[in-house]
Amino acid sequence: MRVFNSSPPSEAQTRTRILQAAQRLFASQGFDGTTTRDLAQAAGVAEGTLFRHFPNKKAILVEVATSGWVDILTDLLTELSEMGSYEAVAQVMRRRMWNFRKNADLMRVCFMEVQFHPDLRDRIQLEVIAKMTDVAEAFFQTAMDRGIYRQMDANLVAKVFLGMFAIAGFSDSTLMEPNASPQEMQHMAEGLADIFLNGVLAKESSS
């Protein structure tokens, strides 16, 4: 007779399951619409186990949102470091659309649910978004110093770029129809990049 030994999940695995369940439920039901009982059931743990890992529901939201924003910052750093040229903005935008679509639940929590919690929003602004802006500003300042971009306020350019970075990520629910094709995503990415790099005014012809 074969005996299958099923070892209980580790503390780290249990914590991860709780966070994954929270990400799904906060995205679909909202923070206020989700109870700790909902979270425990979705994670497959007892409610007491949930409170052994987190003091309250707000602490779970903080963990999900903060770690999510750190992932976004890491993605941005990677994108900028791997850009073959300073004009390769379209490929960055296209990858943002694709990656954000794959992580739609996390993005909803990071961008939307956080807005209802000023203390968390301020913490993310200070710890993550400010760093993203600094990194992007340094990137664009270097491009200006090399004569690739015209001289402007690099901080402002960075903020405009990050705004487009966010818009590209939510293009499924803002700029395009849900489940847009890869070709439509590419077209939108190229359009955003063209506006960012060239503006919308017609260039004056030299006489």
Coordinates of N, CA, C and O in Angstrom, one line a residue, residues 2-129:
R2 N 0.6 2.1 -0.9 CA 1.4 3.3 -1.0 C 0.9 4.4 -0.1 O -0.3 4.7 0.0
V3 N 1.8 5.1 0.5 CA 1.4 6.2 1.5 C 1.9 7.5 0.9 O 3.1 7.6 0.6
F4 N 1.1 8.4 0.7 CA 1.5 9.7 0.2 C 1.6 10.7 1.3 O 0.6 11.0 2.0
N5 N 2.8 11.2 1.5 CA 3.0 12.2 2.6 C 2.9 13.6 2.0 O 3.6 14.0 1.1
S6 N 1.9 14.3 2.5 CA 1.6 15.6 2.0 C 2.0 16.6 3.1 O 1.3 16.7 4.1
S7 N 3.2 17.2 2.9 CA 3.6 18.1 4.0 C 2.9 19.4 3.9 O 2.5 19.9 2.8
P8 N 2.6 20.0 5.1 CA 1.8 21.3 5.1 C 2.6 22.4 4.4 O 3.9 22.3 4.4
P9 N 2.0 23.4 3.9 CA 2.7 24.5 3.3 C 3.5 25.2 4.3 O 3.2 25.3 5.5
S10 N 4.6 25.8 3.8 CA 5.5 26.6 4.7 C 4.8 27.9 5.0 O 3.9 28.3 4.4
E11 N 5.4 28.6 6.0 CA 4.8 29.9 6.4 C 4.9 30.9 5.2 O 4.0 31.6 4.9
A12 N 6.0 30.8 4.5 CA 6.2 31.7 3.3 C 5.2 31.4 2.2 O 4.6 32.3 1.6
Q13 N 4.9 30.1 2.0 CA 3.9 29.7 1.0 C 2.5 30.2 1.4 O 1.8 30.6 0.5
T14 N 2.2 30.0 2.6 CA 0.9 30.5 3.1 C 0.8 32.0 2.9 O -0.3 32.5 2.5
R15 N 1.8 32.7 3.3 CA 1.8 34.2 3.1 C 1.6 34.6 1.7 O 0.8 35.4 1.4
T16 N 2.3 33.9 0.8 CA 2.2 34.1 -0.6 C 0.7 33.9 -1.1 O 0.2 34.6 -1.9
R17 N 0.1 32.8 -0.7 CA -1.2 32.4 -1.1 C -2.2 33.5 -0.6 O -3.2 33.9 -1.3
I18 N -2.0 34.0 0.6 CA -2.9 35.1 1.1 C -2.8 36.4 0.2 O -3.8 37.0 -0.1
L19 N -1.5 36.7 -0.1 CA -1.3 37.9 -0.9 C -1.9 37.7 -2.3 O -2.4 38.7 -2.9
Q20 N -1.7 36.5 -2.9 CA -2.3 36.3 -4.2 C -3.8 36.4 -4.2 O -4.4 36.9 -5.1
A21 N -4.4 35.8 -3.2 CA -5.9 35.9 -3.1 C -6.3 37.3 -2.9 O -7.3 37.8 -3.5
A22 N -5.6 38.1 -2.1 CA -5.9 39.5 -1.9 C -5.8 40.3 -3.1 O -6.7 41.1 -3.4
Q23 N -4.8 40.0 -3.9 CA -4.7 40.7 -5.2 C -5.9 40.5 -6.1 O -6.4 41.5 -6.7
R24 N -6.3 39.3 -6.2 CA -7.5 39.0 -7.0 C -8.7 39.6 -6.5 O -9.5 40.2 -7.2
L25 N -9.0 39.5 -5.2 CA -10.2 40.0 -4.6 C -10.3 41.5 -4.5 O -11.3 42.1 -4.8
F26 N -9.2 42.1 -4.2 CA -9.1 43.6 -4.1 C -9.4 44.2 -5.5 O -10.0 45.2 -5.7
A27 N -8.9 43.5 -6.5 CA -9.1 44.0 -7.9 C -10.5 43.8 -8.4 O -11.0 44.7 -9.1
S28 N -11.1 42.7 -8.0 CA -12.5 42.4 -8.5 C -13.6 43.0 -7.6 O -14.6 43.4 -8.1
Q29 N -13.4 43.0 -6.3 CA -14.4 43.4 -5.3 C -14.1 44.8 -4.6 O -15.0 45.4 -4.0
G30 N -12.8 45.2 -4.8 CA -12.4 46.4 -4.0 C -12.0 46.0 -2.6 O -12.4 45.0 -2.1
F31 N -11.3 46.9 -2.0 CA -10.8 46.7 -0.6 C -12.0 46.6 0.3 O -12.1 45.7 1.2
D32 N -12.9 47.6 0.2 CA -14.0 47.7 1.2 C -15.0 46.6 1.0 O -15.7 46.1 1.9
G33 N -15.0 46.0 -0.3 CA -16.0 45.0 -0.6 C -15.5 43.6 -0.2 O -16.1 42.6 -0.5
T34 N -14.2 43.5 0.3 CA -13.6 42.2 0.6 C -13.4 42.1 2.1 O -12.9 43.0 2.7
T35 N -13.9 41.0 2.6 CA -13.8 40.7 4.1 C -12.6 39.8 4.3 O -12.1 39.1 3.4
T36 N -12.1 39.8 5.6 CA -11.0 38.9 5.9 C -11.5 37.4 5.7 O -10.7 36.6 5.4
R37 N -12.8 37.2 5.9 CA -13.3 35.8 5.7 C -13.2 35.5 4.2 O -12.8 34.3 3.9
D38 N -13.5 36.4 3.3 CA -13.3 36.2 1.9 C -11.9 35.9 1.6 O -11.6 34.9 0.8
L39 N -11.0 36.6 2.1 CA -9.6 36.4 1.9 C -9.1 35.1 2.3 O -8.4 34.3 1.6
A40 N -9.5 34.7 3.5 CA -9.1 33.4 4.1 C -9.6 32.2 3.2 O -8.9 31.3 2.9
Q41 N -10.9 32.3 2.8 CA -11.5 31.3 2.0 C -10.8 31.2 0.6 O -10.5 30.1 0.1
A42 N -10.5 32.3 0.0 CA -9.9 32.3 -1.3 C -8.4 31.8 -1.2 O -7.9 31.2 -2.2
A43 N -7.8 32.0 -0.1 CA -6.4 31.5 0.1 C -6.4 30.1 0.6 O -5.3 29.5 0.7
G44 N -7.5 29.6 1.0 CA -7.6 28.2 1.5 C -7.0 28.1 2.9 O -6.4 27.0 3.2
V45 N -7.1 29.1 3.7 CA -6.6 29.1 5.1 C -7.7 29.5 6.1 O -8.7 30.0 5.7
A46 N -7.4 29.2 7.3 CA -8.3 29.6 8.4 C -8.2 31.1 8.6 O -7.1 31.7 8.4
E47 N -9.2 31.8 9.0 CA -9.1 33.2 9.3 C -8.1 33.5 10.3 O -7.4 34.6 10.2
G48 N -8.0 32.7 11.3 CA -6.9 32.9 12.3 C -5.5 32.8 11.8 O -4.6 33.5 12.2
T49 N -5.3 32.0 10.8 CA -4.0 31.9 10.1 C -3.7 33.2 9.4 O -2.6 33.6 9.4
L50 N -4.7 33.8 8.8 CA -4.5 35.0 8.1 C -4.0 36.1 9.1 O -3.1 36.8 8.8
F51 N -4.6 36.1 10.2 CA -4.2 37.2 11.2 C -2.9 36.8 11.9 O -2.3 37.7 12.5
R52 N -2.5 35.6 11.8 CA -1.1 35.3 12.3 C 0.0 35.9 11.4 O 1.1 36.2 11.8
H53 N -0.4 36.1 10.1 CA 0.6 36.7 9.1 C 0.4 38.2 9.0 O 1.4 38.9 8.7
F54 N -0.8 38.7 9.2 CA -1.0 40.1 9.0 C -1.9 40.6 10.1 O -2.9 40.0 10.4
P55 N -1.6 41.8 10.7 CA -2.4 42.3 11.8 C -3.9 42.6 11.4 O -4.8 42.6 12.2
N56 N -4.0 43.1 10.2 CA -5.4 43.5 9.7 C -5.4 43.5 8.2 O -4.4 43.3 7.5
K57 N -6.6 43.8 7.7 CA -6.8 43.8 6.2 C -6.0 44.9 5.5 O -5.4 44.7 4.4
K58 N -5.8 46.0 6.2 CA -5.1 47.1 5.6 C -3.6 46.7 5.4 O -3.0 47.1 4.4
A59 N -3.1 46.0 6.3 CA -1.7 45.5 6.2 C -1.5 44.7 4.9 O -0.4 44.7 4.3
I60 N -2.5 43.9 4.6 CA -2.4 43.1 3.4 C -2.4 44.0 2.1 O -1.6 43.7 1.2
L61 N -3.3 45.0 2.1 CA -3.3 45.9 1.0 C -2.0 46.6 0.8 O -1.5 46.7 -0.3
V62 N -1.4 47.0 1.9 CA -0.1 47.7 1.9 C 1.0 46.8 1.3 O 1.7 47.2 0.4
E63 N 1.0 45.5 1.7 CA 2.0 44.6 1.2 C 1.8 44.4 -0.3 O 2.7 44.4 -1.1
V64 N 0.5 44.2 -0.8 CA 0.2 43.9 -2.2 C 0.6 45.1 -3.0 O 1.3 45.0 -4.0
A65 N 0.2 46.3 -2.6 CA 0.4 47.5 -3.4 C 1.9 47.9 -3.4 O 2.4 48.3 -4.5
T66 N 2.6 47.8 -2.3 CA 4.0 48.3 -2.2 C 4.8 47.3 -3.1 O 5.7 47.8 -3.9
S67 N 4.6 46.0 -2.9 CA 5.5 45.1 -3.7 C 5.1 45.2 -5.2 O 6.0 45.1 -6.0
G68 N 3.9 45.5 -5.5 CA 3.5 45.7 -6.9 C 4.2 46.9 -7.5 O 4.7 46.8 -8.6
W69 N 4.2 48.0 -6.8 CA 4.9 49.2 -7.3 C 6.4 49.0 -7.4 O 7.0 49.5 -8.4
V70 N 7.0 48.2 -6.5 CA 8.4 47.9 -6.7 C 8.6 47.1 -7.9 O 9.6 47.3 -8.7
D71 N 7.7 46.2 -8.3 CA 7.8 45.4 -9.5 C 7.8 46.4 -10.7 O 8.5 46.2 -11.7
I72 N 6.9 47.4 -10.7 CA 6.7 48.3 -11.8 C 8.0 49.1 -11.9 O 8.5 49.3 -13.0
L73 N 8.6 49.5 -10.8 CA 9.8 50.3 -10.8 C 11.0 49.4 -11.5 O 11.7 49.9 -12.3
T74 N 11.0 48.2 -11.1 CA 12.0 47.3 -11.6 C 11.9 47.1 -13.1 O 12.9 47.1 -13.8
D75 N 10.6 47.0 -13.5 CA 10.3 46.8 -15.0 C 10.8 48.1 -15.7 O 11.4 48.0 -16.8
L76 N 10.5 49.2 -15.2 CA 10.9 50.5 -15.8 C 12.5 50.6 -15.9 O 13.0 50.9 -17.0
L77 N 13.2 50.2 -14.8 CA 14.6 50.3 -14.9 C 15.2 49.3 -15.9 O 16.1 49.7 -16.7
T78 N 14.5 48.2 -16.0 CA 15.0 47.2 -17.0 C 14.7 47.7 -18.4 O 15.6 47.6 -19.3
E79 N 13.5 48.3 -18.6 CA 13.2 48.8 -20.0 C 14.2 49.9 -20.4 O 14.7 49.9 -21.5
L80 N 14.4 50.8 -19.5 CA 15.3 51.9 -19.9 C 16.8 51.4 -20.2 O 17.4 51.9 -21.1
S81 N 17.2 50.5 -19.3 CA 18.6 50.0 -19.5 C 18.8 49.2 -20.8 O 19.8 49.1 -21.3
E82 N 17.6 48.6 -21.3 CA 17.7 47.7 -22.4 C 17.3 48.4 -23.7 O 17.4 47.7 -24.8
M83 N 16.9 49.6 -23.7 CA 16.5 50.3 -24.9 C 17.7 50.5 -25.8 O 18.8 51.0 -25.4
G84 N 17.6 49.9 -27.0 CA 18.7 50.0 -28.0 C 19.1 51.4 -28.4 O 20.2 51.7 -28.7
S85 N 18.1 52.3 -28.4 CA 18.3 53.7 -28.7 C 17.3 54.5 -28.0 O 16.3 54.0 -27.4
Y86 N 17.6 55.8 -27.9 CA 16.7 56.7 -27.2 C 15.4 56.9 -27.9 O 14.4 57.4 -27.3
E87 N 15.3 56.4 -29.1 CA 14.1 56.5 -29.9 C 13.2 55.3 -29.8 O 12.1 55.2 -30.4
A88 N 13.7 54.3 -29.1 CA 13.0 53.0 -29.0 C 11.8 53.1 -28.0 O 11.6 52.1 -27.2
V89 N 11.1 54.2 -28.0 CA 10.0 54.3 -27.0 C 8.8 53.4 -27.3 O 8.2 52.9 -26.5
A90 N 8.6 53.2 -28.6 CA 7.4 52.4 -29.0 C 7.5 51.0 -28.4 O 6.5 50.4 -28.0
Q91 N 8.7 50.4 -28.5 CA 8.8 49.0 -28.0 C 8.6 49.0 -26.4 O 8.0 48.0 -25.9
V92 N 9.0 50.1 -25.8 CA 8.7 50.1 -24.3 C 7.2 50.2 -24.1 O 6.7 49.5 -23.2
M93 N 6.5 51.1 -24.8 CA 5.1 51.2 -24.6 C 4.4 49.9 -24.9 O 3.4 49.5 -24.2
R94 N 4.8 49.2 -26.0 CA 4.1 48.0 -26.4 C 4.3 46.9 -25.3 O 3.4 46.2 -25.0
R95 N 5.5 46.8 -24.8 CA 5.7 45.8 -23.7 C 4.9 46.2 -22.5 O 4.5 45.3 -21.7
R96 N 4.8 47.5 -22.2 CA 4.0 47.9 -21.0 C 2.5 47.4 -21.2 O 1.9 46.9 -20.3
M97 N 2.0 47.6 -22.4 CA 0.6 47.2 -22.6 C 0.5 45.7 -22.4 O -0.5 45.2 -21.8
W98 N 1.4 44.9 -22.9 CA 1.4 43.5 -22.8 C 1.5 43.0 -21.4 O 0.8 42.2 -20.9
N99 N 2.5 43.5 -20.7 CA 2.8 43.1 -19.3 C 1.7 43.5 -18.4 O 1.3 42.8 -17.5
F100 N 1.2 44.7 -18.6 CA 0.1 45.2 -17.7 C -1.1 44.4 -17.9 O -1.9 44.1 -17.0
R101 N -1.4 44.0 -19.2 CA -2.5 43.1 -19.4 C -2.4 41.8 -18.7 O -3.4 41.3 -18.1
K102 N -1.2 41.2 -18.7 CA -1.0 40.0 -18.0 C -1.1 40.1 -16.5 O -1.5 39.1 -15.8
N103 N -0.9 41.3 -16.0 CA -1.0 41.5 -14.5 C -2.1 42.5 -14.2 O -1.9 43.4 -13.3
A104 N -3.2 42.4 -14.8 CA -4.3 43.3 -14.7 C -4.7 43.5 -13.3 O -5.0 44.6 -12.8
D105 N -4.9 42.4 -12.5 CA -5.3 42.5 -11.2 C -4.4 43.4 -10.3 O -4.9 44.2 -9.6
L106 N -3.1 43.1 -10.4 CA -2.1 43.9 -9.6 C -2.2 45.3 -10.0 O -2.1 46.2 -9.2
M107 N -2.3 45.6 -11.3 CA -2.3 47.0 -11.7 C -3.5 47.8 -11.2 O -3.4 48.9 -10.8
R108 N -4.7 47.1 -11.2 CA -5.9 47.7 -10.6 C -5.7 48.1 -9.2 O -6.1 49.2 -8.7
V109 N -5.1 47.2 -8.4 CA -4.8 47.5 -7.0 C -3.8 48.6 -6.9 O -4.0 49.6 -6.1
C110 N -2.7 48.6 -7.6 CA -1.7 49.6 -7.5 C -2.1 51.0 -7.9 O -1.7 52.0 -7.3
F111 N -2.9 51.1 -9.0 CA -3.2 52.4 -9.5 C -4.5 52.9 -9.0 O -4.7 54.1 -8.9
M112 N -5.5 52.0 -8.7 CA -6.8 52.5 -8.4 C -7.2 52.4 -6.9 O -7.6 53.4 -6.3
E113 N -7.0 51.2 -6.4 CA -7.5 51.0 -5.0 C -6.6 51.9 -4.0 O -7.1 52.4 -3.0
V114 N -5.4 52.1 -4.4 CA -4.5 52.9 -3.5 C -5.0 54.3 -3.4 O -4.8 55.0 -2.4
Q115 N -5.7 54.8 -4.4 CA -6.1 56.2 -4.4 C -7.1 56.5 -3.2 O -7.3 57.6 -2.8
F116 N -7.7 55.4 -2.7 CA -8.7 55.6 -1.6 C -8.0 55.5 -0.2 O -8.7 55.6 0.8
H117 N -6.7 55.4 -0.2 CA -6.0 55.3 1.1 C -4.8 56.3 1.0 O -3.7 56.0 0.6
P118 N -5.1 57.6 1.5 CA -4.1 58.6 1.3 C -2.7 58.3 2.0 O -1.7 58.6 1.4
D119 N -2.7 57.6 3.1 CA -1.5 57.3 3.8 C -0.7 56.3 2.9 O 0.6 56.5 2.8
L120 N -1.3 55.3 2.3 CA -0.6 54.4 1.4 C -0.2 55.1 0.1 O 0.9 54.9 -0.3
R121 N -1.1 55.9 -0.4 CA -0.7 56.7 -1.6 C 0.5 57.5 -1.4 O 1.4 57.6 -2.2
D122 N 0.6 58.2 -0.3 CA 1.7 59.1 0.0 C 3.0 58.3 0.2 O 4.1 58.7 -0.2
R123 N 2.9 57.1 0.8 CA 4.0 56.3 1.0 C 4.6 55.8 -0.3 O 5.8 55.8 -0.6
I124 N 3.7 55.4 -1.2 CA 4.1 54.9 -2.5 C 4.7 56.1 -3.3 O 5.7 55.9 -4.0
Q125 N 4.1 57.3 -3.2 CA 4.6 58.4 -3.9 C 6.0 58.7 -3.5 O 6.9 59.0 -4.3
L126 N 6.3 58.6 -2.2 CA 7.6 59.0 -1.6 C 8.6 57.9 -1.9 O 9.8 58.2 -2.3
E127 N 8.2 56.6 -1.7 CA 9.2 55.5 -1.8 C 9.4 55.0 -3.2 O 10.5 54.4 -3.5
V128 N 8.4 55.1 -4.1 CA 8.5 54.4 -5.4 C 8.4 55.4 -6.5 O 9.3 55.4 -7.4
I129 N 7.3 56.1 -6.6 CA 7.1 57.0 -7.8 C 8.2 58.0 -7.9 O 8.7 58.4 -9.0

